[in-house]
Amino acid sequence: MLSYFSNPIRFKNLAMRLEPVVIALTATLLCAGLLFGLVFSPADYQQGDTVRLMYIHVPAATLALGVYVFIAFMSAIAFVWRHTLADLAARRAAPIGAAFTFLALFTGAVWGKPTWGAWWVWDARLTSMLVLLFIYLGYIAVWRSSHDPMRSAKFARIVALVGLINIPIIKFSVDWWNSLHQPASLLKAGGPSIHPSMLTPLFLMMAAYGCLFAWLVLTGVRLDLEKAQIRRKRERAPSRPVIAPIEGAHSNG
Amino acid sequence: MVEFLSMGGHGGYIWAGYGVSALILTALIINRYGELREHKKRSMIIDGEA
């Protein structure tokens, strides 16, 4: 399966077919999620309307972690099988992951102020998320550090795989240390502890963010492949003068 | 409407969160559409050259 889609032409064809479907799905899910989240879902009995920040905070945080796992997985594939597409996908995913991490931190801060009374605390969960943002920025910087893409890719893969250690730290930080952040309420034994009226907009928004990520990576990788194709075509083409020589110009002096 | 916007007195926090999220996600989409448009333009020029 992986080898099948590692063929650039097959991937490009698949991406071009999927892109319109995925962006339409993103728009639909986003509209539905916002409608349910801001209008139909009830206010929390303790937090009031601030609970509506959950519908943008949790999807952003989930995608921040998910995108990093995706990058590490792609880096591992690139390490083992040397698939260029895996490197391209990882490189294109990084700025999106950094944006989601920033959003998770920002929406966490605006949710923290009315509920905890503070924008920021040096809590294990918050600090490890900040570290994730720095890892993302470092990863992006490594890709841009060298003119040799092979060399950048090699170092970027190492950074991605080493940085993976931060993911379980983020996930279990609320269990391992005393934290102001609430413990897991979605992925836990016994199922989610959130009422279905709140779970619906939450899942809709998570799906919308996931589809947006998929669209951005698909279009990004396809663009990189097409640019490479154009570059190769230009290199193969015989060099032509910009202005065509005028016949008989030499004989006329 | 005013009641909806005030969100139980927490409108400032909620709309700031939603606003910044919308801004960043829109920026990601616009940036990608710009890149796609730029690439399409360049490929048309190259196809014309060929």
Coordinates of C-alpha atoms in Angstrom, one line a residue, chain A residues 7-238:
Chain A
N7 CA 5.0 6.4 -6.8
P8 CA 4.8 10.2 -7.5
I9 CA 2.5 9.9 -10.5
R10 CA 0.0 7.7 -8.7
F11 CA 0.1 10.0 -5.7
K12 CA -0.4 13.1 -7.8
N13 CA -3.4 11.5 -9.5
L14 CA -4.9 10.4 -6.2
A15 CA -4.3 13.9 -4.6
M16 CA -6.0 15.7 -7.5
R17 CA -9.0 13.5 -7.1
L18 CA -9.2 13.8 -3.3
E19 CA -8.5 17.5 -2.9
P20 CA -11.9 18.9 -3.9
V21 CA -13.7 16.3 -1.8
V22 CA -11.5 17.0 1.2
I23 CA -11.9 20.8 1.1
A24 CA -15.7 20.5 0.6
L25 CA -15.8 18.1 3.6
T26 CA -13.7 20.5 5.7
A27 CA -16.1 23.4 4.9
T28 CA -19.2 21.3 5.7
L29 CA -17.8 19.9 9.0
L30 CA -16.5 23.3 10.1
C31 CA -20.0 25.0 9.5
A32 CA -21.7 22.1 11.3
G33 CA -19.2 22.2 14.1
L34 CA -19.5 26.0 14.6
L35 CA -23.3 25.8 14.5
F36 CA -23.5 23.0 17.1
G37 CA -20.7 24.5 19.2
L38 CA -21.8 28.1 19.3
V39 CA -25.6 27.7 19.1
F40 CA -27.0 24.2 19.8
S41 CA -24.7 22.9 22.5
P42 CA -25.6 23.9 26.1
A43 CA -23.5 25.9 28.5
D44 CA -21.6 24.0 31.2
Y45 CA -23.2 24.0 34.6
Q46 CA -19.9 25.1 36.2
Q47 CA -17.9 26.9 33.5
G48 CA -20.9 28.5 31.7
D49 CA -20.3 29.5 28.1
T50 CA -16.5 29.4 28.4
V51 CA -16.9 25.7 27.7
R52 CA -17.4 26.6 24.0
L53 CA -13.7 27.3 23.8
M54 CA -13.3 23.5 24.2
Y55 CA -14.5 23.1 20.6
I56 CA -11.5 24.9 19.2
H57 CA -9.0 24.1 21.9
V58 CA -9.2 20.3 22.1
P59 CA -9.2 19.8 18.2
A60 CA -6.1 22.1 17.9
A61 CA -4.3 20.3 20.7
T62 CA -5.3 16.8 19.3
L63 CA -4.1 17.8 15.8
A64 CA -0.8 19.4 17.3
L65 CA 0.0 16.0 18.7
G66 CA -1.4 14.0 15.8
V67 CA 0.5 16.0 13.2
Y68 CA 3.8 15.4 15.1
V69 CA 3.1 11.6 15.3
F70 CA 2.5 11.8 11.5
I71 CA 5.8 13.6 10.9
A72 CA 7.7 11.1 13.0
F73 CA 6.0 8.2 11.2
M74 CA 6.8 9.7 7.8
S75 CA 10.4 10.3 9.0
A76 CA 10.7 6.7 10.0
I77 CA 9.4 5.6 6.6
A78 CA 11.9 7.9 4.9
F79 CA 14.7 6.5 7.1
V80 CA 13.9 2.9 6.3
W81 CA 12.6 2.9 2.7
R82 CA 14.1 6.2 1.5
H83 CA 10.7 7.4 0.1
T84 CA 11.0 11.0 -1.0
L85 CA 7.3 11.5 -0.7
A86 CA 7.5 10.7 3.0
D87 CA 10.1 13.5 3.5
L88 CA 7.9 15.9 1.5
A89 CA 4.8 15.0 3.5
A90 CA 6.7 15.5 6.8
R91 CA 8.2 18.9 5.6
R92 CA 4.8 20.1 4.5
A93 CA 3.1 19.0 7.7
A94 CA 5.4 20.8 10.1
P95 CA 4.2 24.5 9.7
I96 CA 0.6 23.2 10.0
G97 CA 1.5 21.3 13.2
A98 CA 3.2 24.5 14.5
A99 CA 0.1 26.5 13.8
F100 CA -2.2 24.0 15.6
T101 CA 0.2 24.0 18.6
F102 CA 0.2 27.8 18.7
L103 CA -3.7 27.7 18.5
A104 CA -3.8 25.1 21.3
L105 CA -1.6 27.3 23.5
F106 CA -3.5 30.5 22.7
T107 CA -7.0 29.1 23.1
G108 CA -5.8 27.4 26.3
A109 CA -4.7 30.8 27.6
V110 CA -8.0 32.5 26.9
W111 CA -9.9 29.5 28.4
G112 CA -7.5 29.5 31.5
K113 CA -8.1 33.1 32.4
P114 CA -11.8 32.9 33.2
T115 CA -11.6 29.3 34.7
W116 CA -8.2 29.3 36.5
G117 CA -7.8 33.0 36.9
A118 CA -4.4 32.9 35.0
W119 CA -3.4 33.2 31.4
W120 CA -0.4 30.9 31.9
V121 CA 1.0 28.6 34.6
W122 CA 4.2 26.6 34.4
D123 CA 2.2 23.5 34.6
A124 CA 3.5 20.1 33.1
R125 CA 0.9 20.0 30.4
L126 CA 1.3 23.6 29.3
T127 CA 5.1 23.6 29.5
S128 CA 5.3 20.3 27.5
M129 CA 3.0 21.8 24.8
L130 CA 5.3 24.9 24.7
V131 CA 8.3 22.5 24.2
L132 CA 6.3 20.9 21.3
L133 CA 6.0 24.3 19.7
F134 CA 9.8 24.8 20.0
I135 CA 10.4 21.3 18.5
Y136 CA 8.2 22.2 15.6
L137 CA 10.1 25.5 15.0
G138 CA 13.4 23.6 15.3
Y139 CA 12.3 21.0 12.8
I140 CA 11.3 23.7 10.3
A141 CA 14.6 25.5 10.9
V142 CA 16.5 22.3 10.2
W143 CA 14.8 21.9 6.8
R144 CA 15.8 25.5 5.9
S145 CA 19.3 25.2 7.3
S146 CA 21.1 23.7 4.3
H147 CA 21.1 24.2 0.6
D148 CA 21.5 20.5 0.2
P149 CA 17.9 19.0 0.5
M150 CA 19.3 15.5 1.1
R151 CA 21.4 16.7 4.1
S152 CA 18.5 18.7 5.5
A153 CA 16.1 15.8 5.2
K154 CA 18.6 13.5 7.0
F155 CA 18.9 15.9 10.0
A156 CA 15.2 16.7 10.0
R157 CA 14.3 12.9 10.3
I158 CA 16.6 12.6 13.3
V159 CA 15.0 15.7 15.0
A160 CA 11.5 14.4 14.3
L161 CA 12.3 11.0 15.8
V162 CA 14.1 12.4 18.8
G163 CA 11.3 14.9 19.4
L164 CA 8.7 12.1 19.5
I165 CA 9.7 11.5 23.1
N166 CA 7.7 14.6 24.1
I167 CA 4.4 13.2 22.8
P168 CA 3.8 10.7 25.7
I169 CA 5.1 13.3 28.1
I170 CA 2.4 15.7 26.9
K171 CA -0.3 12.9 26.9
F172 CA 0.5 11.6 30.4
S173 CA 1.7 14.8 32.1
V174 CA -1.7 15.2 33.7
D175 CA -1.4 11.7 35.3
W176 CA 2.3 11.8 36.2
W177 CA 2.4 15.2 37.9
N178 CA 0.0 17.4 39.9
S179 CA -1.5 19.6 37.3
L180 CA -4.0 22.5 37.0
H181 CA -5.0 21.1 33.7
Q182 CA -7.9 18.7 33.8
P183 CA -7.2 14.9 33.3
A184 CA -8.1 13.1 30.0
S185 CA -11.8 13.1 29.4
L186 CA -11.9 11.7 25.8
L187 CA -9.3 8.9 25.5
K188 CA -9.8 7.1 28.9
A189 CA -10.9 3.8 30.3
G190 CA -14.7 3.6 30.4
G191 CA -15.2 6.0 27.5
P192 CA -15.5 9.8 27.3
S193 CA -16.9 11.6 30.3
I194 CA -18.5 14.4 28.2
H195 CA -22.2 14.6 27.5
P196 CA -23.2 13.7 23.9
S197 CA -24.6 17.2 23.3
M198 CA -21.0 18.5 23.8
L199 CA -19.3 15.6 22.2
T200 CA -21.1 16.2 18.9
P201 CA -19.6 19.6 18.1
L202 CA -16.3 18.5 19.5
F203 CA -16.0 15.5 17.1
L204 CA -17.3 17.7 14.2
M205 CA -14.6 20.2 14.8
M206 CA -11.9 17.6 15.3
A207 CA -12.9 16.0 11.9
A208 CA -12.9 19.5 10.3
Y209 CA -9.4 20.2 11.5
G210 CA -8.3 16.8 10.4
C211 CA -9.7 17.3 6.9
L212 CA -8.1 20.7 6.7
F213 CA -4.7 19.2 7.6
A214 CA -5.2 16.4 5.0
W215 CA -6.0 19.0 2.3
L216 CA -3.0 21.2 3.2
V217 CA -0.6 18.2 3.1
L218 CA -2.1 16.8 -0.2
T219 CA -1.9 20.1 -2.0
G220 CA 1.5 20.8 -0.6
V221 CA 3.1 17.5 -1.6
R222 CA 1.4 17.7 -5.1
L223 CA 2.8 21.2 -5.6
D224 CA 6.3 20.0 -4.6
L225 CA 6.1 17.1 -7.0
E226 CA 4.9 19.3 -9.9
K227 CA 7.6 21.9 -9.2
A228 CA 10.2 19.1 -9.3
Q229 CA 8.7 17.8 -12.5
I230 CA 9.0 21.3 -14.1
R231 CA 12.6 21.6 -12.9
R232 CA 13.5 18.3 -14.5
K233 CA 11.8 19.3 -17.7
R234 CA 13.8 22.5 -17.8
E235 CA 17.1 20.8 -17.1
R236 CA 16.4 18.3 -19.9
A237 CA 15.3 20.8 -22.5
P238 CA 18.1 22.2 -24.8

